[in-house]
């Protein structure tokens, strides 16, 4: 559906997007992430033919954004962060107006507008002025205009920005419902939203592509290891922390062990091991039991997309700092 090869955008001596390449298969929901100023909006504007690239190739459904911009626009629906609304028009009147601008046949215009309003739950407010609508409904109208011509690709820039929790959930459900029949690029700063909505993730930083994979695979690549949290108790006087640490670190497959939390005779350790070592968990359990210690709990750490994002955009130190902060709070992340 999307094929980007060595795409760049320069403004004089400043490079906003630097030689990025990626592919998006039809029917996927892909999260497009990056810090402020990373080049996300510039990339989306090139894909929608609002900006010409300085170098490289971008194709939508086989059509080049430079050579066939009209064909690309027929296949793309774009919702910018601030929806392009005429607030003095009614919802239905606005959608009919946009439909005419998009060249939809007059015979189909009524049914297209009706379908867009139905899919975006706007039928109850079809006659209301857009200026009288809530922020959530205005976002729905913006999404309806993007859907109006039934595009193959939807590019959504911060579609839940400024919405309340209920409206965010409704918008997420709508986006998920649109998948399959549409390919969707979703740009947002709300990382849990990407985890709950998207299958794949593209991350850019300072104009460069730094990661592209499924959400699950990106989590699995964190540090290149698996981390297991082991909670141990002691019936009598607990041994020295260093003794427990050295015991856990000496187990075959373990790379290191570090104290996460301690409350009296209750220790919580994190043990890093080879990502593909399936023997580490039973080996840890056996070592604890053989020493006569009490194994209270053992679980794998589940890294979030936020951890991945911090690692690839700011470096390992950011993730380590976050983990240190978590340890100081006495909470076990799992």
CSV table of N, CA and C in Angstrom, one decimal, residues 159-294:
chain,number,residue,atom,x,y,z
A,159,UNK,N,-5.5,12.0,16.2
A,159,UNK,CA,-7.0,12.0,16.1
A,159,UNK,C,-7.7,12.2,17.4
A,160,UNK,N,-7.1,11.9,18.6
A,160,UNK,CA,-7.7,12.0,19.9
A,160,UNK,C,-7.2,13.2,20.7
A,161,UNK,N,-6.5,14.1,20.0
A,161,UNK,CA,-6.0,15.3,20.7
A,161,UNK,C,-7.1,16.1,21.3
A,162,UNK,N,-7.1,16.4,22.6
A,162,UNK,CA,-8.0,17.2,23.3
A,162,UNK,C,-9.4,16.6,23.7
A,163,UNK,N,-9.5,15.2,23.4
A,163,UNK,CA,-10.7,14.6,23.7
A,163,UNK,C,-10.7,14.1,25.2
A,164,UNK,N,-12.0,13.9,25.7
A,164,UNK,CA,-12.1,13.3,27.1
A,164,UNK,C,-11.9,11.8,27.0
A,165,UNK,N,-11.8,11.1,28.2
A,165,UNK,CA,-11.5,9.7,28.1
A,165,UNK,C,-12.6,8.9,27.4
A,166,UNK,N,-13.8,9.3,27.5
A,166,UNK,CA,-14.9,8.5,26.8
A,166,UNK,C,-14.8,8.7,25.3
A,167,UNK,N,-14.5,10.0,24.9
A,167,UNK,CA,-14.4,10.2,23.5
A,167,UNK,C,-13.2,9.5,22.9
A,168,UNK,N,-12.1,9.4,23.7
A,168,UNK,CA,-10.9,8.7,23.2
A,168,UNK,C,-11.2,7.3,23.0
A,169,UNK,N,-11.9,6.6,23.9
A,169,UNK,CA,-12.3,5.2,23.7
A,169,UNK,C,-13.2,5.0,22.5
A,170,UNK,N,-14.1,5.9,22.3
A,170,UNK,CA,-15.0,5.8,21.1
A,170,UNK,C,-14.2,6.0,19.8
A,171,UNK,N,-13.2,6.9,19.8
A,171,UNK,CA,-12.4,7.1,18.6
A,171,UNK,C,-11.5,5.9,18.3
A,172,UNK,N,-11.0,5.4,19.4
A,172,UNK,CA,-10.1,4.2,19.2
A,172,UNK,C,-11.0,3.0,18.6
A,173,UNK,N,-12.2,2.8,19.1
A,173,UNK,CA,-13.0,1.8,18.6
A,173,UNK,C,-13.3,2.0,17.1
A,174,UNK,N,-13.6,3.2,16.8
A,174,UNK,CA,-13.9,3.6,15.4
A,174,UNK,C,-12.7,3.3,14.5
A,175,UNK,N,-11.5,3.6,14.9
A,175,UNK,CA,-10.3,3.4,14.1
A,175,UNK,C,-10.1,1.9,13.9
A,176,UNK,N,-10.3,1.1,15.0
A,176,UNK,CA,-10.1,-0.3,14.9
A,176,UNK,C,-11.2,-0.9,13.9
A,177,UNK,N,-12.4,-0.4,14.0
A,177,UNK,CA,-13.4,-0.8,13.0
A,177,UNK,C,-13.1,-0.6,11.6
A,178,UNK,N,-12.3,0.5,11.3
A,178,UNK,CA,-11.9,0.9,10.0
A,178,UNK,C,-10.8,0.0,9.4
A,179,UNK,N,-10.1,-0.7,10.3
A,179,UNK,CA,-9.0,-1.5,9.8
A,179,UNK,C,-9.5,-2.6,8.9
A,180,UNK,N,-8.6,-3.1,8.1
A,180,UNK,CA,-9.0,-4.2,7.2
A,180,UNK,C,-9.5,-3.6,5.9
A,181,UNK,N,-10.6,-2.7,6.0
A,181,UNK,CA,-11.1,-2.1,4.8
A,181,UNK,C,-10.2,-0.8,4.4
A,182,UNK,N,-9.4,-0.4,5.3
A,182,UNK,CA,-8.6,0.8,5.1
A,182,UNK,C,-7.2,0.5,5.7
A,183,UNK,N,-6.2,1.0,5.0
A,183,UNK,CA,-4.8,1.0,5.6
A,183,UNK,C,-4.8,2.3,6.4
A,184,UNK,N,-4.2,2.3,7.7
A,184,UNK,CA,-4.3,3.5,8.5
A,184,UNK,C,-2.9,3.8,9.1
A,185,UNK,N,-2.5,5.1,8.9
A,185,UNK,CA,-1.3,5.6,9.5
A,185,UNK,C,-1.8,6.5,10.7
A,186,UNK,N,-1.4,6.1,11.9
A,186,UNK,CA,-1.8,6.9,13.1
A,186,UNK,C,-0.7,7.5,13.8
A,187,UNK,N,-0.6,8.8,13.8
A,187,UNK,CA,0.4,9.6,14.5
A,187,UNK,C,-0.2,10.1,15.8
A,188,UNK,N,0.5,9.8,16.9
A,188,UNK,CA,0.0,10.3,18.2
A,188,UNK,C,1.1,10.3,19.2
A,189,UNK,N,0.9,11.1,20.3
A,189,UNK,CA,1.9,11.2,21.4
A,189,UNK,C,1.4,10.3,22.5
A,190,UNK,N,0.2,9.7,22.4
A,190,UNK,CA,-0.3,8.8,23.4
A,190,UNK,C,0.1,7.4,23.1
A,191,UNK,N,1.2,6.9,23.8
A,191,UNK,CA,1.8,5.6,23.4
A,191,UNK,C,0.8,4.5,23.8
A,192,UNK,N,0.1,4.5,24.9
A,192,UNK,CA,-0.8,3.4,25.2
A,192,UNK,C,-1.9,3.3,24.1
A,193,UNK,N,-2.2,4.4,23.5
A,193,UNK,CA,-3.2,4.3,22.4
A,193,UNK,C,-2.6,3.5,21.2
A,194,UNK,N,-1.3,3.7,20.9
A,194,UNK,CA,-0.7,2.9,19.8
A,194,UNK,C,-0.7,1.4,20.2
A,195,UNK,N,-0.3,1.1,21.5
A,195,UNK,CA,-0.3,-0.3,21.9
A,195,UNK,C,-1.7,-0.9,21.8
A,196,UNK,N,-2.7,-0.2,22.0
A,196,UNK,CA,-4.1,-0.8,22.0
A,196,UNK,C,-4.7,-0.8,20.6
A,197,UNK,N,-4.1,0.0,19.7
A,197,UNK,CA,-4.8,0.1,18.4
A,197,UNK,C,-4.0,-0.4,17.2
A,198,UNK,N,-2.6,-0.3,17.3
A,198,UNK,CA,-1.8,-0.5,16.1
A,198,UNK,C,-1.2,-1.9,16.1
A,199,UNK,N,-0.9,-2.4,15.0
A,199,UNK,CA,-0.2,-3.7,14.8
A,199,UNK,C,1.3,-3.5,14.7
A,200,UNK,N,1.7,-2.5,13.8
A,200,UNK,CA,3.1,-2.2,13.6
A,200,UNK,C,3.4,-0.8,14.0
A,201,UNK,N,4.7,-0.5,14.2
A,201,UNK,CA,5.1,0.8,14.6
A,201,UNK,C,6.3,1.3,13.8
A,202,UNK,N,6.3,2.6,13.4
A,202,UNK,CA,7.4,3.2,12.7
A,202,UNK,C,7.8,4.4,13.6
A,203,UNK,N,9.1,4.4,14.0
A,203,UNK,CA,9.6,5.5,14.9
A,203,UNK,C,10.7,6.2,14.2
A,204,UNK,N,10.5,7.6,14.1
A,204,UNK,CA,11.6,8.4,13.6
A,204,UNK,C,12.1,9.4,14.6
A,205,UNK,N,13.3,9.8,14.5
A,205,UNK,CA,13.9,10.7,15.5
A,205,UNK,C,14.9,11.6,14.7
A,206,UNK,N,14.8,12.9,14.9
A,206,UNK,CA,15.7,13.8,14.2
A,206,UNK,C,15.7,13.6,12.7
A,207,UNK,N,14.5,13.2,12.1
A,207,UNK,CA,14.4,13.0,10.7
A,207,UNK,C,14.8,11.7,10.2
A,208,UNK,N,15.4,10.8,11.1
A,208,UNK,CA,15.9,9.5,10.6
A,208,UNK,C,15.0,8.4,11.2
A,209,UNK,N,14.9,7.3,10.4
A,209,UNK,CA,14.1,6.2,10.8
A,209,UNK,C,15.0,5.4,11.8
A,210,UNK,N,14.4,5.1,13.0
A,210,UNK,CA,15.2,4.5,14.1
A,210,UNK,C,14.6,3.1,14.4
A,211,UNK,N,13.4,2.8,14.1
A,211,UNK,CA,12.8,1.5,14.3
A,211,UNK,C,11.5,1.3,13.5
A,212,UNK,N,11.3,0.1,13.0
A,212,UNK,CA,10.1,-0.3,12.4
A,212,UNK,C,9.9,-1.8,12.6
A,213,UNK,N,8.8,-2.1,13.2
A,213,UNK,CA,8.5,-3.5,13.5
A,213,UNK,C,7.1,-3.6,14.1
A,214,UNK,N,6.7,-4.9,14.5
A,214,UNK,CA,5.5,-5.0,15.3
A,214,UNK,C,5.7,-4.5,16.7
A,215,UNK,N,4.6,-4.2,17.4
A,215,UNK,CA,4.7,-3.7,18.8
A,215,UNK,C,5.4,-4.8,19.6
A,216,UNK,N,4.9,-6.1,19.4
A,216,UNK,CA,5.5,-7.2,20.2
A,216,UNK,C,7.0,-7.4,20.0
A,217,UNK,N,7.4,-7.3,18.7
A,217,UNK,CA,8.8,-7.5,18.4
A,217,UNK,C,9.7,-6.4,19.0
A,218,UNK,N,9.2,-5.2,19.0
A,218,UNK,CA,9.9,-4.1,19.5
A,218,UNK,C,10.1,-4.2,21.0
A,219,UNK,N,9.1,-4.7,21.7
A,219,UNK,CA,9.2,-5.0,23.1
A,219,UNK,C,10.3,-6.0,23.4
A,220,UNK,N,10.2,-7.1,22.6
A,220,UNK,CA,11.1,-8.2,22.7
A,220,UNK,C,12.6,-7.8,22.5
A,221,UNK,N,12.8,-6.8,21.8
A,221,UNK,CA,14.2,-6.3,21.5
A,221,UNK,C,14.8,-5.5,22.6
A,222,UNK,N,14.0,-5.1,23.6
A,222,UNK,CA,14.5,-4.3,24.6
A,222,UNK,C,15.7,-4.9,25.3
A,223,UNK,N,16.9,-4.3,25.2
A,223,UNK,CA,18.1,-4.7,25.8
A,223,UNK,C,18.7,-6.0,25.3
A,224,UNK,N,17.9,-6.7,24.4
A,224,UNK,CA,18.4,-8.0,23.9
A,224,UNK,C,18.4,-9.1,24.9
A,225,UNK,N,17.6,-8.9,26.0
A,225,UNK,CA,17.6,-9.9,27.1
A,225,UNK,C,16.2,-10.1,27.5
A,226,UNK,N,15.9,-11.2,28.3
A,226,UNK,CA,14.7,-11.3,29.0
A,226,UNK,C,15.0,-10.9,30.5
A,227,UNK,N,14.1,-10.3,31.1
A,227,UNK,CA,14.3,-9.9,32.5
A,227,UNK,C,13.2,-10.6,33.4
A,228,UNK,N,13.6,-11.3,34.4
A,228,UNK,CA,12.7,-12.0,35.3
A,228,UNK,C,12.8,-11.4,36.7
A,229,UNK,N,11.6,-11.1,37.2
A,229,UNK,CA,11.5,-10.6,38.6
A,229,UNK,C,11.3,-11.8,39.5
A,230,UNK,N,12.2,-11.9,40.5
A,230,UNK,CA,12.1,-13.0,41.5
A,230,UNK,C,11.9,-12.4,42.9
A,231,UNK,N,10.8,-12.8,43.6
A,231,UNK,CA,10.5,-12.4,44.9
A,231,UNK,C,10.8,-13.5,45.9
A,232,UNK,N,11.7,-13.2,46.8
A,232,UNK,CA,12.2,-14.3,47.7
A,232,UNK,C,12.0,-13.9,49.2
A,233,UNK,N,11.5,-14.8,50.0
A,233,UNK,CA,11.4,-14.6,51.4
A,233,UNK,C,12.2,-15.5,52.2
A,234,UNK,N,12.4,-15.2,53.5
A,234,UNK,CA,13.2,-16.1,54.4
A,234,UNK,C,12.5,-16.3,55.7
A,235,UNK,N,12.6,-17.5,56.2
A,235,UNK,CA,11.9,-17.8,57.5
A,235,UNK,C,12.6,-17.2,58.7
A,236,UNK,N,13.9,-17.2,58.7
A,236,UNK,CA,14.7,-16.7,59.8
A,236,UNK,C,15.4,-15.4,59.4
A,237,UNK,N,16.6,-15.3,59.9
A,237,UNK,CA,17.4,-14.1,59.6
A,237,UNK,C,17.8,-14.2,58.1
A,238,UNK,N,17.6,-13.2,57.3
A,238,UNK,CA,17.9,-13.2,55.8
A,238,UNK,C,19.4,-13.2,55.6
A,239,UNK,N,19.9,-13.8,54.6
A,239,UNK,CA,21.3,-13.7,54.3
A,239,UNK,C,21.7,-12.3,53.8
A,240,UNK,N,22.9,-12.1,53.6
A,240,UNK,CA,23.4,-10.8,53.0
A,240,UNK,C,22.8,-10.7,51.6
A,241,UNK,N,22.5,-9.5,51.2
A,241,UNK,CA,22.0,-9.2,49.8
A,241,UNK,C,23.0,-9.7,48.8
A,242,UNK,N,24.3,-9.5,49.1
A,242,UNK,CA,25.3,-9.9,48.1
A,242,UNK,C,25.3,-11.4,47.9
A,243,UNK,N,25.0,-12.2,49.0
A,243,UNK,CA,25.0,-13.6,48.8
A,243,UNK,C,23.9,-14.1,47.9
A,244,UNK,N,22.7,-13.5,48.1
A,244,UNK,CA,21.5,-13.8,47.3
A,244,UNK,C,21.8,-13.4,45.8
A,245,UNK,N,22.4,-12.2,45.7
A,245,UNK,CA,22.7,-11.7,44.3
A,245,UNK,C,23.7,-12.5,43.6
A,246,UNK,N,24.7,-13.0,44.3
A,246,UNK,CA,25.7,-13.8,43.6
A,246,UNK,C,25.2,-15.2,43.3
A,247,UNK,N,24.3,-15.7,44.1
A,247,UNK,CA,23.6,-17.0,43.8
A,247,UNK,C,22.8,-16.9,42.6
A,248,UNK,N,22.0,-15.9,42.5
A,248,UNK,CA,21.1,-15.7,41.3
A,248,UNK,C,21.9,-15.5,40.0
A,249,UNK,N,23.0,-14.6,40.2
A,249,UNK,CA,23.8,-14.3,39.0
A,249,UNK,C,24.6,-15.5,38.5
A,250,UNK,N,24.9,-16.5,39.4
A,250,UNK,CA,25.7,-17.6,39.0
A,250,UNK,C,25.0,-18.7,38.3
A,251,UNK,N,23.7,-18.6,38.2
A,251,UNK,CA,22.9,-19.6,37.5
A,251,UNK,C,23.1,-19.6,36.0
A,252,UNK,N,23.3,-20.8,35.4
A,252,UNK,CA,23.6,-20.8,33.9
A,252,UNK,C,22.5,-20.1,33.2
A,253,UNK,N,22.8,-19.2,32.3
A,253,UNK,CA,21.9,-18.4,31.5
A,253,UNK,C,21.6,-17.1,32.0
A,254,UNK,N,22.0,-16.8,33.3
A,254,UNK,CA,21.8,-15.5,33.9
A,254,UNK,C,23.0,-14.6,33.6
A,255,UNK,N,22.7,-13.4,33.2
A,255,UNK,CA,23.8,-12.4,32.9
A,255,UNK,C,24.1,-11.5,34.1
A,256,UNK,N,23.1,-11.1,34.9
A,256,UNK,CA,23.4,-10.4,36.1
A,256,UNK,C,22.1,-10.4,36.9
A,257,UNK,N,22.2,-10.0,38.2
A,257,UNK,CA,21.1,-9.9,39.1
A,257,UNK,C,21.2,-8.6,39.9
A,258,UNK,N,20.1,-7.9,40.1
A,258,UNK,CA,20.2,-6.6,40.8
A,258,UNK,C,19.0,-6.5,41.8
A,259,UNK,N,19.2,-5.9,42.9
A,259,UNK,CA,18.1,-5.8,43.9
A,259,UNK,C,17.2,-4.7,43.4
A,260,UNK,N,15.9,-5.0,43.4
A,260,UNK,CA,14.9,-4.1,43.0
A,260,UNK,C,14.2,-3.5,44.2
A,261,UNK,N,14.0,-4.3,45.2
A,261,UNK,CA,13.3,-3.8,46.4
A,261,UNK,C,13.6,-4.7,47.6
A,262,UNK,N,13.6,-4.1,48.8
A,262,UNK,CA,13.7,-5.0,50.0
A,262,UNK,C,12.8,-4.4,51.1
A,263,UNK,N,12.1,-5.3,51.7
A,263,UNK,CA,11.3,-5.0,52.8
A,263,UNK,C,11.5,-6.0,53.9
A,264,UNK,N,12.4,-5.8,54.8
A,264,UNK,CA,12.7,-6.7,55.9
A,264,UNK,C,13.3,-8.0,55.3
A,265,UNK,N,12.7,-9.1,55.6
A,265,UNK,CA,13.2,-10.4,55.1
A,265,UNK,C,12.6,-10.8,53.7
A,266,UNK,N,12.2,-9.8,53.0
A,266,UNK,CA,11.5,-10.0,51.7
A,266,UNK,C,12.3,-9.3,50.6
A,267,UNK,N,13.0,-10.0,49.7
A,267,UNK,CA,13.8,-9.4,48.7
A,267,UNK,C,13.2,-9.5,47.3
A,268,UNK,N,13.3,-8.5,46.5
A,268,UNK,CA,12.9,-8.6,45.1
A,268,UNK,C,14.1,-8.3,44.2
A,269,UNK,N,14.4,-9.3,43.4
A,269,UNK,CA,15.5,-9.1,42.4
A,269,UNK,C,15.1,-9.2,41.0
A,270,UNK,N,15.8,-8.5,40.1
A,270,UNK,CA,15.6,-8.6,38.7
A,270,UNK,C,16.8,-9.4,38.1
A,271,UNK,N,16.6,-10.4,37.3
A,271,UNK,CA,17.6,-11.2,36.8
A,271,UNK,C,17.5,-11.1,35.3
A,272,UNK,N,18.6,-10.7,34.6
A,272,UNK,CA,18.7,-10.6,33.1
A,272,UNK,C,19.3,-11.9,32.6
A,273,UNK,N,18.7,-12.4,31.5
A,273,UNK,CA,19.3,-13.6,30.9
A,273,UNK,C,19.1,-13.5,29.4
A,274,UNK,N,19.7,-14.5,28.7
A,274,UNK,CA,19.7,-14.5,27.2
A,274,UNK,C,18.2,-14.6,26.8
A,275,UNK,N,17.9,-13.9,25.8
A,275,UNK,CA,16.5,-13.8,25.4
A,275,UNK,C,15.9,-15.1,24.9
A,276,UNK,N,16.7,-16.0,24.4
A,276,UNK,CA,16.3,-17.3,23.9
A,276,UNK,C,16.5,-18.4,24.9
A,277,UNK,N,16.9,-18.1,26.1
A,277,UNK,CA,17.2,-19.1,27.1
A,277,UNK,C,15.9,-19.5,27.8
A,278,UNK,N,15.3,-20.6,27.5
A,278,UNK,CA,14.0,-21.0,28.1
A,278,UNK,C,14.2,-21.8,29.4
A,279,UNK,N,15.5,-22.0,29.7
A,279,UNK,CA,15.8,-22.8,30.9
A,279,UNK,C,16.0,-21.9,32.2
A,280,UNK,N,16.0,-20.6,32.0
A,280,UNK,CA,16.4,-19.7,33.1
A,280,UNK,C,15.3,-19.7,34.2
A,281,UNK,N,14.1,-19.7,33.9
A,281,UNK,CA,13.0,-19.6,34.9
A,281,UNK,C,13.1,-20.9,35.8
A,282,UNK,N,13.1,-22.1,35.2
A,282,UNK,CA,13.1,-23.3,36.1
A,282,UNK,C,14.4,-23.3,36.9
A,283,UNK,N,15.5,-22.9,36.3
A,283,UNK,CA,16.8,-22.9,37.0
A,283,UNK,C,16.8,-22.0,38.2
A,284,UNK,N,16.2,-20.8,38.0
A,284,UNK,CA,16.1,-19.8,39.1
A,284,UNK,C,15.3,-20.4,40.2
A,285,UNK,N,14.1,-21.0,39.9
A,285,UNK,CA,13.2,-21.6,40.9
A,285,UNK,C,14.0,-22.7,41.7
A,286,UNK,N,14.7,-23.6,40.9
A,286,UNK,CA,15.4,-24.7,41.6
A,286,UNK,C,16.5,-24.2,42.6
A,287,UNK,N,17.2,-23.1,42.1
A,287,UNK,CA,18.3,-22.6,43.0
A,287,UNK,C,17.7,-22.0,44.3
A,288,UNK,N,16.6,-21.3,44.2
A,288,UNK,CA,16.0,-20.7,45.4
A,288,UNK,C,15.5,-21.8,46.3
A,289,UNK,N,14.8,-22.8,45.8
A,289,UNK,CA,14.3,-23.9,46.7
A,289,UNK,C,15.4,-24.7,47.3
A,290,UNK,N,16.5,-25.0,46.5
A,290,UNK,CA,17.6,-25.7,47.1
A,290,UNK,C,18.3,-25.0,48.2
A,291,UNK,N,18.3,-23.7,48.2
A,291,UNK,CA,19.0,-22.9,49.3
A,291,UNK,C,18.1,-22.8,50.5
A,292,UNK,N,16.8,-23.4,50.4
A,292,UNK,CA,15.9,-23.3,51.5
A,292,UNK,C,15.2,-22.0,51.6
A,293,UNK,N,15.3,-21.2,50.6
A,293,UNK,CA,14.6,-19.9,50.6
A,293,UNK,C,13.2,-20.1,50.1
A,294,UNK,N,12.3,-19.1,50.4
A,294,UNK,CA,10.9,-19.1,50.0
A,294,UNK,C,10.7,-18.4,48.7
